[in-house]
Short mmCIF file of C-alpha atoms in Angstrom, two decimals:
data_model
loop_
_atom_site.label_atom_id
_atom_site.label_comp_id
_atom_site.label_asym_id
_atom_site.label_seq_id
_atom_site.Cartn_x
_atom_site.Cartn_y
_atom_site.Cartn_z
CA MET B 1 68.67 83.30 110.91
CA PRO B 2 70.45 80.89 113.13
CA ALA B 3 70.76 81.68 116.91
CA GLU B 4 74.33 82.82 116.22
CA CYS B 5 75.62 83.67 112.74
CA LEU B 6 79.14 84.75 113.63
CA VAL B 7 81.34 83.89 116.61
CA VAL B 8 84.50 86.11 117.12
CA ARG B 9 87.47 85.85 119.37
CA LEU B 10 90.38 88.09 118.60
CA GLN B 11 93.66 89.26 120.45
CA HIS B 12 95.75 91.75 118.69
CA SER B 13 98.19 94.56 119.48
CA LEU B 14 97.20 97.98 118.31
CA GLY B 15 100.10 99.94 119.52
CA GLN B 16 98.89 101.34 122.92
CA VAL B 17 95.63 99.29 123.01
CA TRP B 18 95.54 95.45 123.49
CA LEU B 19 92.65 94.29 121.53
CA ASP B 20 90.90 91.29 123.22
CA VAL B 21 87.34 90.98 122.00
CA GLN B 22 84.98 88.07 122.27
CA PHE B 23 81.33 88.18 120.99
CA SER B 24 78.87 86.50 118.80
CA LEU B 25 76.26 88.08 116.53
CA ARG B 26 72.54 86.86 117.39
CA ALA B 27 70.55 89.82 115.98
CA PRO B 28 69.73 90.81 112.49
CA TRP B 29 71.42 94.21 113.32
CA THR B 30 74.31 94.52 115.68
CA VAL B 31 76.20 97.76 116.35
CA LEU B 32 79.85 97.85 117.69
CA PHE B 33 79.80 100.93 119.73
CA ALA B 34 83.12 102.41 120.93
CA PRO B 35 85.07 105.79 121.04
CA SER B 36 87.31 106.66 118.15
CA GLY B 37 90.60 104.93 118.06
CA ALA B 38 89.34 101.89 120.21
CA GLY B 39 89.98 99.37 117.47
CA LYS B 40 86.42 99.00 115.99
CA THR B 41 87.63 99.32 112.30
CA THR B 42 90.35 96.61 112.99
CA VAL B 43 87.84 94.18 114.29
CA LEU B 44 85.72 94.62 111.09
CA ARG B 45 88.76 94.31 108.88
CA MET B 46 89.64 91.14 110.58
CA ILE B 47 86.23 89.64 110.25
CA ALA B 48 86.29 90.68 106.55
CA GLY B 49 89.62 88.97 106.00
CA LEU B 50 91.66 92.13 105.24
CA GLU B 51 93.90 91.67 108.40
CA ARG B 52 95.16 88.72 110.31
CA PRO B 53 94.79 88.91 114.05
CA ALA B 54 97.81 87.77 116.26
CA LYS B 55 95.59 85.25 118.01
CA GLY B 56 92.00 84.36 117.33
CA ARG B 57 89.13 82.47 115.69
CA ILE B 58 86.24 83.68 113.66
CA VAL B 59 83.61 81.05 112.90
CA ARG B 60 80.23 81.08 111.03
CA PRO B 61 78.03 78.40 112.55
CA ASP B 62 76.12 76.23 110.44
CA GLY B 63 72.88 77.48 108.86
CA LEU B 64 74.64 79.66 106.22
CA PRO B 65 75.04 78.83 102.57
CA GLU B 66 77.02 75.66 102.14
CA SER B 67 79.44 77.47 99.86
CA SER B 68 80.61 79.68 102.55
CA PRO B 69 83.32 78.26 104.68
CA THR B 70 82.61 77.61 108.45
CA VAL B 71 85.92 78.50 109.91
CA LEU B 72 87.11 81.77 108.49
CA THR B 73 90.18 82.45 110.76
CA ASP B 74 91.73 80.24 113.22
CA THR B 75 95.30 81.08 114.13
CA ASP B 76 95.89 77.80 116.15
CA ARG B 77 95.03 75.77 113.15
CA ARG B 78 96.51 78.31 110.64
CA ILE B 79 93.31 78.86 108.95
CA PHE B 80 92.82 82.09 107.10
CA VAL B 81 90.21 82.22 104.37
CA PRO B 82 90.93 85.08 102.02
CA ALA B 83 88.55 88.04 101.98
CA HIS B 84 87.14 87.24 98.41
CA ARG B 85 86.09 83.78 99.51
CA ARG B 86 84.39 84.74 102.79
CA GLY B 87 80.94 85.96 101.41
CA ILE B 88 81.31 88.98 103.83
CA ARG B 89 80.71 92.47 102.42
CA LEU B 90 82.27 95.47 104.11
CA VAL B 91 81.35 99.09 103.45
CA ALA B 92 84.38 100.95 104.60
CA GLN B 93 84.55 104.48 106.00
CA ARG B 94 86.23 105.65 102.80
CA PRO B 95 84.00 104.62 99.88
CA ALA B 96 87.06 103.75 97.47
CA LEU B 97 84.74 103.87 94.42
CA PHE B 98 86.64 102.78 91.38
CA PRO B 99 87.47 105.95 89.67
CA HIS B 100 87.47 104.59 86.10
CA LEU B 101 83.93 103.22 86.33
CA SER B 102 80.74 105.37 86.32
CA VAL B 103 78.29 104.99 89.34
CA VAL B 104 76.35 102.29 87.57
CA GLY B 105 79.67 100.56 86.48
CA ASN B 106 80.71 100.53 90.25
CA VAL B 107 77.23 99.26 91.46
CA GLN B 108 77.11 96.33 88.95
CA TYR B 109 80.87 95.56 89.22
CA ARG B 110 80.25 92.30 91.21
CA VAL B 111 76.44 91.81 90.61
CA GLU B 112 75.51 88.19 90.83
CA PRO B 113 75.50 87.30 87.05
CA LYS B 114 73.02 84.36 87.73
CA ARG B 115 70.64 86.62 89.43
CA GLN B 116 67.22 86.61 87.72
CA GLU B 117 65.70 90.00 86.96
CA ARG B 118 69.04 91.74 87.26
CA ASP B 119 67.87 95.18 86.04
CA ARG B 120 64.93 95.21 88.44
CA PHE B 121 67.24 94.07 91.32
CA LEU B 122 69.63 96.94 90.46
CA GLU B 123 66.86 99.39 90.33
CA GLU B 124 65.69 98.31 93.80
CA ILE B 125 69.18 98.91 95.10
CA PHE B 126 69.57 102.39 93.35
CA ALA B 127 66.09 103.45 94.76
CA LEU B 128 67.09 102.24 98.41
CA CYS B 129 70.31 104.03 98.39
CA ARG B 130 68.84 107.32 96.65
CA ILE B 131 71.49 107.21 93.93
CA ALA B 132 69.24 106.74 90.68
CA HIS B 133 69.81 110.21 89.53
CA LEU B 134 73.57 109.72 89.88
CA ARG B 135 73.85 106.56 87.70
CA ASP B 136 75.89 108.15 84.76
CA LYS B 137 78.12 110.19 86.95
CA MET B 138 81.81 109.43 87.62
CA PRO B 139 83.03 109.09 91.22
CA ALA B 140 85.01 112.34 91.09
CA GLN B 141 81.78 114.18 90.35
CA LEU B 142 80.21 112.80 93.70
CA SER B 143 79.87 114.55 97.11
CA GLY B 144 81.15 112.44 100.17
CA GLY B 145 77.66 111.39 101.08
CA GLU B 146 76.73 110.34 97.62
CA ALA B 147 79.87 108.39 97.32
CA GLN B 148 79.13 106.47 100.49
CA ARG B 149 75.62 105.77 99.27
CA VAL B 150 77.03 104.42 95.98
CA ALA B 151 79.61 102.21 97.97
CA LEU B 152 76.71 100.81 100.02
CA ALA B 153 74.81 100.06 96.83
CA ARG B 154 77.82 98.36 95.37
CA SER B 155 78.03 96.11 98.39
CA LEU B 156 74.33 95.27 98.41
CA ALA B 157 74.45 94.36 94.70
CA SER B 158 77.45 92.00 94.98
CA GLY B 159 75.36 89.66 97.16
CA GLY B 160 77.23 88.22 100.32
CA ASP B 161 75.53 86.89 103.47
CA LEU B 162 76.99 89.20 106.03
CA LEU B 163 77.17 92.97 105.79
CA LEU B 164 79.95 94.93 107.77
CA LEU B 165 79.25 98.70 107.84
CA ASP B 166 82.07 101.02 109.10
CA GLU B 167 80.53 104.31 109.80
CA PRO B 168 79.01 104.44 106.26
CA PHE B 169 76.42 107.08 107.21
CA THR B 170 78.84 109.79 108.61
CA GLY B 171 78.26 113.07 106.90
CA LEU B 172 74.63 112.17 105.61
CA GLU B 173 71.76 114.48 106.61
CA ALA B 174 69.87 113.02 109.57
CA GLU B 175 66.48 112.86 107.65
CA LEU B 176 68.13 111.09 104.72
CA ARG B 177 69.96 108.76 106.97
CA GLU B 178 66.86 107.78 108.84
CA LYS B 179 65.01 106.94 105.66
CA ILE B 180 67.90 104.91 104.22
CA LEU B 181 68.41 103.10 107.45
CA GLY B 182 64.79 101.99 107.88
CA GLU B 183 64.57 100.70 104.36
CA LEU B 184 67.93 99.12 104.41
CA ARG B 185 66.97 97.17 107.64
CA SER B 186 63.73 96.01 106.01
CA TYR B 187 65.79 95.02 102.87
CA LEU B 188 68.39 93.09 104.72
CA ILE B 189 66.05 91.30 107.16
CA SER B 190 63.80 90.07 104.26
CA ARG B 191 67.02 88.54 102.68
CA ALA B 192 68.22 87.15 106.14
CA ILE B 193 71.50 89.03 105.76
CA PRO B 194 72.75 90.12 109.28
CA VAL B 195 74.72 93.40 109.88
CA LEU B 196 77.39 94.34 112.00
CA GLN B 197 77.81 98.14 112.01
CA VAL B 198 80.53 100.22 113.63
CA THR B 199 79.71 103.59 114.91
CA HIS B 200 80.21 106.13 117.67
CA ASP B 201 77.06 107.99 116.80
CA VAL B 202 74.34 107.06 119.33
CA SER B 203 71.34 108.38 117.33
CA GLU B 204 72.21 105.91 114.44
CA ILE B 205 72.03 103.05 116.75
CA PHE B 206 68.32 103.82 117.99
CA SER B 207 67.32 104.49 114.35
CA ALA B 208 68.43 100.85 113.36
CA GLU B 209 66.85 99.22 116.54
CA ALA B 210 70.20 97.32 117.07
CA GLU B 211 71.65 95.07 119.50
CA VAL B 212 74.67 96.83 120.94
CA LEU B 213 78.27 95.56 121.65
CA ARG B 214 79.98 98.22 123.85
CA MET B 215 83.65 98.21 123.45
CA GLU B 216 86.03 100.06 125.95
CA ALA B 217 89.86 99.90 126.04
CA GLY B 218 89.96 96.97 123.42
CA ARG B 219 87.34 94.72 125.23
CA ILE B 220 83.72 94.06 124.85
CA VAL B 221 82.24 95.30 128.22
CA ALA B 222 78.46 94.97 127.43
CA GLN B 223 76.14 93.22 124.95
CA GLY B 224 72.41 93.66 124.88
CA SER B 225 69.68 96.01 123.71
CA ALA B 226 70.40 99.81 122.97
CA LYS B 227 68.10 100.80 125.68
CA VAL B 228 69.98 98.83 128.35
CA VAL B 229 73.61 99.09 127.11
CA LEU B 230 73.45 102.73 126.10
CA ALA B 231 70.93 104.01 128.84
CA GLN B 232 73.18 106.85 129.79
CA GLU B 233 73.81 108.05 126.23
CA ARG B 234 70.04 107.72 125.39
CA GLN B 235 69.26 109.94 128.45
CA ALA B 236 71.76 112.44 127.21
CA LEU B 237 70.53 112.29 123.59
CA LEU B 238 66.81 112.88 124.67
CA ALA B 239 67.85 115.76 126.91
CA ARG B 240 69.57 117.30 123.83
CA LEU B 241 66.61 116.81 121.78
CA GLN B 242 64.23 118.37 124.35
CA ARG B 243 66.21 121.58 124.66
CA MET V 1 116.78 107.00 54.22
CA ASP V 2 117.65 103.27 54.96
CA ARG V 3 114.18 101.71 54.76
CA GLN V 4 115.47 98.31 55.72
CA ALA V 5 117.04 99.75 58.89
CA LEU V 6 113.74 101.76 59.67
CA TRP V 7 111.57 98.52 59.37
CA LEU V 8 114.10 96.59 61.46
CA THR V 9 114.05 99.20 64.04
CA LEU V 10 110.31 99.32 64.38
CA ARG V 11 110.10 95.51 64.31
CA LEU V 12 112.67 95.41 67.09
CA ALA V 13 111.18 98.11 69.35
CA GLY V 14 107.51 96.70 68.75
CA THR V 15 108.54 93.06 69.72
CA THR V 16 110.63 94.17 72.54
CA THR V 17 107.81 96.37 73.93
CA ALA V 18 105.26 93.67 73.60
CA LEU V 19 107.35 90.84 75.19
CA LEU V 20 108.66 93.26 77.93
CA LEU V 21 105.07 94.28 79.01
CA LEU V 22 104.11 90.63 79.40
CA VAL V 23 106.93 90.10 81.91
CA ALA V 24 107.01 93.59 83.38
CA LEU V 25 103.26 93.73 84.25
CA PRO V 26 103.26 90.63 86.59
CA LEU V 27 106.80 91.53 87.94
CA ALA V 28 105.85 95.17 88.74
CA TRP V 29 102.54 94.05 90.45
CA TRP V 30 104.62 91.57 92.51
CA ILE V 31 107.22 94.12 93.48
CA THR V 32 104.44 96.44 94.85
CA LEU V 33 102.49 93.81 96.72
CA ARG V 34 104.61 94.36 99.84
CA ALA V 35 108.08 95.26 100.79
CA SER V 36 110.77 92.60 101.16
CA LEU V 37 114.39 91.88 100.71
CA ALA V 38 113.70 89.76 97.66
CA ARG V 39 111.60 92.38 96.01
CA GLY V 40 114.24 95.04 96.81
CA LEU V 41 116.87 92.83 95.27
CA VAL V 42 114.86 92.18 92.13
CA GLN V 43 114.14 95.91 91.65
CA ALA V 44 117.82 96.64 92.09
CA LEU V 45 118.71 94.13 89.35
CA VAL V 46 115.96 95.44 87.01
CA SER V 47 117.15 98.95 87.38
CA LEU V 48 120.87 97.86 86.66
CA PRO V 49 120.60 98.97 82.84
CA LEU V 50 119.89 102.47 84.03
CA VAL V 51 123.33 102.98 85.51
CA LEU V 52 125.42 100.55 83.61
CA PRO V 53 127.15 101.61 80.36
CA PRO V 54 125.41 99.98 77.32
CA THR V 55 128.64 98.60 76.18
CA VAL V 56 129.12 96.71 79.39
CA ILE V 57 125.69 95.00 78.99
CA GLY V 58 126.46 94.41 75.38
CA PHE V 59 129.88 92.76 76.29
CA TYR V 60 128.55 90.60 78.92
CA LEU V 61 125.60 89.44 76.64
CA LEU V 62 128.14 88.85 73.80
CA ILE V 63 130.24 86.52 76.04
CA GLY V 64 127.07 85.08 77.67
CA PHE V 65 125.44 84.18 74.29
CA GLY V 66 128.69 82.93 72.90
CA PRO V 67 130.57 79.46 72.95
CA LEU V 68 132.65 80.32 76.00
CA THR V 69 129.50 79.72 78.50
CA TRP V 70 127.20 76.83 78.95
CA ALA V 71 124.24 78.98 78.35
CA GLY V 72 125.64 80.29 75.13
CA ARG V 73 126.36 76.74 74.05
CA LEU V 74 122.88 75.50 75.01
CA ILE V 75 121.40 78.47 73.10
CA THR V 76 123.44 77.62 70.04
CA ARG V 77 122.59 73.90 70.27
CA THR V 78 118.87 74.60 70.61
CA LEU V 79 118.55 77.42 68.02
CA GLY V 80 121.12 75.89 65.61
CA HIS V 81 123.07 79.31 65.56
CA PRO V 82 124.51 81.55 68.15
CA LEU V 83 122.25 84.36 69.48
CA ALA V 84 125.00 87.13 68.87
CA PHE V 85 124.84 88.85 65.42
CA SER V 86 121.10 87.82 64.92
CA PHE V 87 117.69 89.50 65.26
CA SER V 88 116.84 87.07 68.22
CA GLY V 89 120.06 88.21 70.18
CA LEU V 90 119.19 91.82 69.41
CA LEU V 91 115.87 91.21 70.86
CA ALA V 92 117.11 89.53 73.98
CA GLY V 93 119.66 92.25 74.44
CA SER V 94 117.05 94.95 73.90
CA ILE V 95 114.77 93.27 76.37
CA LEU V 96 117.30 93.26 79.09
CA TYR V 97 118.46 96.88 78.24
CA SER V 98 114.90 98.29 78.35
CA PHE V 99 113.72 96.37 81.38
CA PRO V 100 113.81 99.21 83.73
CA PHE V 101 111.82 101.51 81.28
CA ALA V 102 109.01 99.11 81.42
CA VAL V 103 109.20 98.18 85.08
CA GLN V 104 109.74 101.47 86.79
CA PRO V 105 106.71 103.42 85.40
CA LEU V 106 104.51 100.43 86.32
CA VAL V 107 105.85 100.00 89.86
CA ALA V 108 105.33 103.74 90.37
CA GLY V 109 101.95 103.67 88.83
CA PHE V 110 100.80 100.63 91.02
CA LYS V 111 102.25 102.18 94.12
CA ALA V 112 100.23 105.36 93.58
CA ILE V 113 97.02 103.40 93.79
CA GLY V 114 95.73 103.23 97.37
CA ALA V 115 95.23 99.95 98.99
CA GLU V 116 91.62 100.66 99.60
CA TYR V 117 90.63 100.15 96.06
CA SER V 118 91.91 96.46 95.83
CA GLU V 119 90.64 95.95 99.36
CA ALA V 120 87.17 97.05 98.13
CA ALA V 121 87.33 94.73 95.08
CA ARG V 122 88.36 91.93 97.36
CA VAL V 123 85.50 92.28 99.92
CA LEU V 124 83.18 92.51 96.94
CA GLY V 125 84.29 88.85 96.12
CA ALA V 126 86.80 89.61 93.44
CA SER V 127 89.89 87.20 93.35
CA PRO V 128 93.30 88.84 93.34
CA LEU V 129 93.72 88.26 89.65
CA ARG V 130 90.34 89.74 88.92
CA CYS V 131 91.14 92.57 91.19
CA PHE V 132 94.43 93.16 89.19
CA PHE V 133 92.67 93.23 85.73
CA ASP V 134 89.53 95.00 86.78
CA VAL V 135 90.86 97.63 89.15
CA THR V 136 94.72 97.99 89.44
CA LEU V 137 95.46 97.85 85.65
CA PRO V 138 92.67 100.33 84.55
CA MET V 139 93.64 102.68 87.44
CA ALA V 140 97.27 102.55 86.35
CA ARG V 141 96.58 103.29 82.42
CA ALA V 142 98.75 106.43 82.52
CA ALA V 143 101.65 104.34 83.86
CA LEU V 144 101.04 101.58 81.21
CA LEU V 145 101.02 104.19 78.61
CA SER V 146 104.32 105.66 79.78
CA ALA V 147 105.90 102.17 80.03
CA THR V 148 104.90 101.16 76.55
CA VAL V 149 106.05 104.53 74.94
CA LEU V 150 109.29 104.76 76.95
CA THR V 151 110.11 101.02 76.26
CA PHE V 152 109.45 101.59 72.51
CA LEU V 153 111.48 104.83 72.12
CA HIS V 154 114.44 103.53 74.35
CA THR V 155 114.57 100.47 72.18
CA VAL V 156 114.54 102.59 68.91
CA GLY V 157 117.32 104.75 70.31
CA GLU V 158 119.46 101.93 71.40
CA PHE V 159 123.10 102.05 70.28
CA GLY V 160 125.80 100.49 72.49
CA VAL V 161 124.14 97.22 73.07
CA VAL V 162 123.06 96.92 69.45
CA LEU V 163 126.54 97.50 68.19
CA MET V 164 128.23 95.14 70.64
CA LEU V 165 125.83 92.40 70.24
CA GLY V 166 124.53 92.68 66.79
CA GLY V 167 127.31 94.31 64.89
CA ASN V 168 126.06 96.14 61.85
CA ILE V 169 124.59 93.67 59.43
CA PRO V 170 122.34 95.20 57.08
CA GLY V 171 118.76 93.81 57.20
CA VAL V 172 119.57 91.82 60.22
CA THR V 173 121.03 93.94 62.97
CA ARG V 174 121.56 97.27 61.50
CA THR V 175 119.04 99.75 63.17
CA LEU V 176 118.45 103.39 62.53
CA SER V 177 120.79 104.66 65.24
CA ILE V 178 123.62 102.38 63.73
CA ALA V 179 122.62 103.69 60.20
CA ILE V 180 123.31 107.29 61.46
CA PHE V 181 126.71 106.33 62.86
CA ASP V 182 127.51 104.65 59.55
CA GLN V 183 126.23 107.71 57.44
CA VAL V 184 128.37 110.12 59.55
CA GLN V 185 131.44 107.95 59.24
CA ASP V 186 130.90 108.02 55.46
CA GLY V 187 130.52 111.93 55.60
CA ALA V 188 126.91 111.59 54.34
CA TYR V 189 125.58 114.46 56.58
CA GLY V 190 122.35 114.91 54.44
CA ALA V 191 121.39 111.22 54.97
CA ALA V 192 122.30 111.27 58.58
CA ASN V 193 120.22 114.48 58.98
CA ARG V 194 117.22 112.79 57.41
CA THR V 195 117.49 109.69 59.54
CA SER V 196 118.02 111.76 62.70
CA LEU V 197 114.80 113.65 61.83
CA VAL V 198 112.88 110.51 61.61
CA LEU V 199 114.22 109.52 65.19
CA LEU V 200 113.55 112.99 66.54
CA CYS V 201 109.97 112.98 65.23
CA LEU V 202 109.26 109.61 66.56
CA SER V 203 110.47 110.60 70.00
CA ALA V 204 108.56 113.76 70.03
CA VAL V 205 105.23 112.07 69.03
CA GLY V 206 105.83 109.39 71.62
CA LEU V 207 106.42 111.93 74.55
CA LEU V 208 103.45 114.04 73.26
CA ALA V 209 101.52 110.92 73.52
CA ILE V 210 102.54 110.51 77.04
CA TYR V 211 101.73 113.96 78.15
CA THR V 212 98.47 114.49 76.16
CA LEU V 213 96.79 111.17 76.31
CA GLN V 214 96.67 110.86 80.09
CA PRO V 215 93.46 109.16 80.99
CA SER V 216 91.07 111.43 82.84
CA THR V 217 88.38 110.32 85.08
CA ARG V 218 87.01 113.75 85.82
CA ARG V 219 85.17 114.37 82.60
CA GLY V 220 81.95 112.71 83.70
CA ARG V 221 82.06 110.31 80.70
CA PRO V 222 80.86 106.90 81.81
CA LEU V 223 83.35 104.42 80.84
CA PRO V 224 81.91 101.26 79.07
CA TYR V 225 81.65 98.53 81.62
CA ALA V 226 82.66 94.91 80.56
CA GLY V 227 81.33 93.19 83.35
#
């Protein structure tokens, strides 16, 4: 992976909060940590190309597949690459599974057709997300956690070279979440796919061994290892576990 | 039973429905993409036949397709005959008159689908067109069924526009609803009753289809995926 795989500078009004963030992704797994309503989801949506910032620039430095555009958003130069051409996958908070397709239909919706050994590839993803037993079910028959895992599988199957996760593990049992997170991390690192995850759950961050971007009042106030950036939260978490 | 009128009515309704859906699908999709003055204006225009008396539409089309307007003269020159009092003219009138019955259910159906589904498809790499055919249209199947049945039945039951624009030419412009009018004028109540019964049954079956064939995604039946 290159030293920087994504450089982001965004300014945007979110009602009472003025979003003014600037950061770059350098680690295989980065977590954007902020309280609810701080604009985390908006940042992810702008990176994915689902929203336009009032002002800003999103760039993917060289080193990525040539098919992907380098400048994704640049308000000064009026550049805005549409979401479907960014090569960025987003697993949103609401899974939005296509209700007319079964689980397997959802997962293989945009599976890369040229990919060799497609079936084995899909089986690997089904196993990773723990959804093999759900393959013939319809989305309406799934629980919230199951639907989230299917949404994650659907994004993994569709390729992409950057994965954005918007609190996709909310509602999952802690043990299952740990297992999936661990395997997901190995899977993505082996394929050189960096992750930007949004969460307000401290335990998830330590499970993923992630670099942390701490966001407060619409700004990035710290970037670094979780142990340093979230030292206070870590102490509180340890104290809670020891009780 | 006027079999010629029955065949003509079914041909008119079938052709109108097929042509209208081709126009209504992209138009309804465009209307629901976002709110704007232009979209509101188009929607109001499309809905006009809902509130206008059919004779008014028939009158304007009769004049518009005739030799008094440049459009009418151009059509006559191109086709070699005027549109009025022909099947093609009837078809054009039916398309305009049934426009809201095709567009409105589709607009309602597309609007009912949350934006998160098309966004999910887009961030998976699907272009807007693929997104429409793979996600939006299948999710709006109920609306598509309603639009198809309502357009077909509305065209079958058309009277004012047909009479004004098509006259009453057997085999060319005489539809079942005109035939009933004729039969009643002639005092042939038995024949009028039989023809009316055909229209009643057709309408009942169509509405039954709307209310019983609603697609369900809760049955646990995996739908075939054409990926």
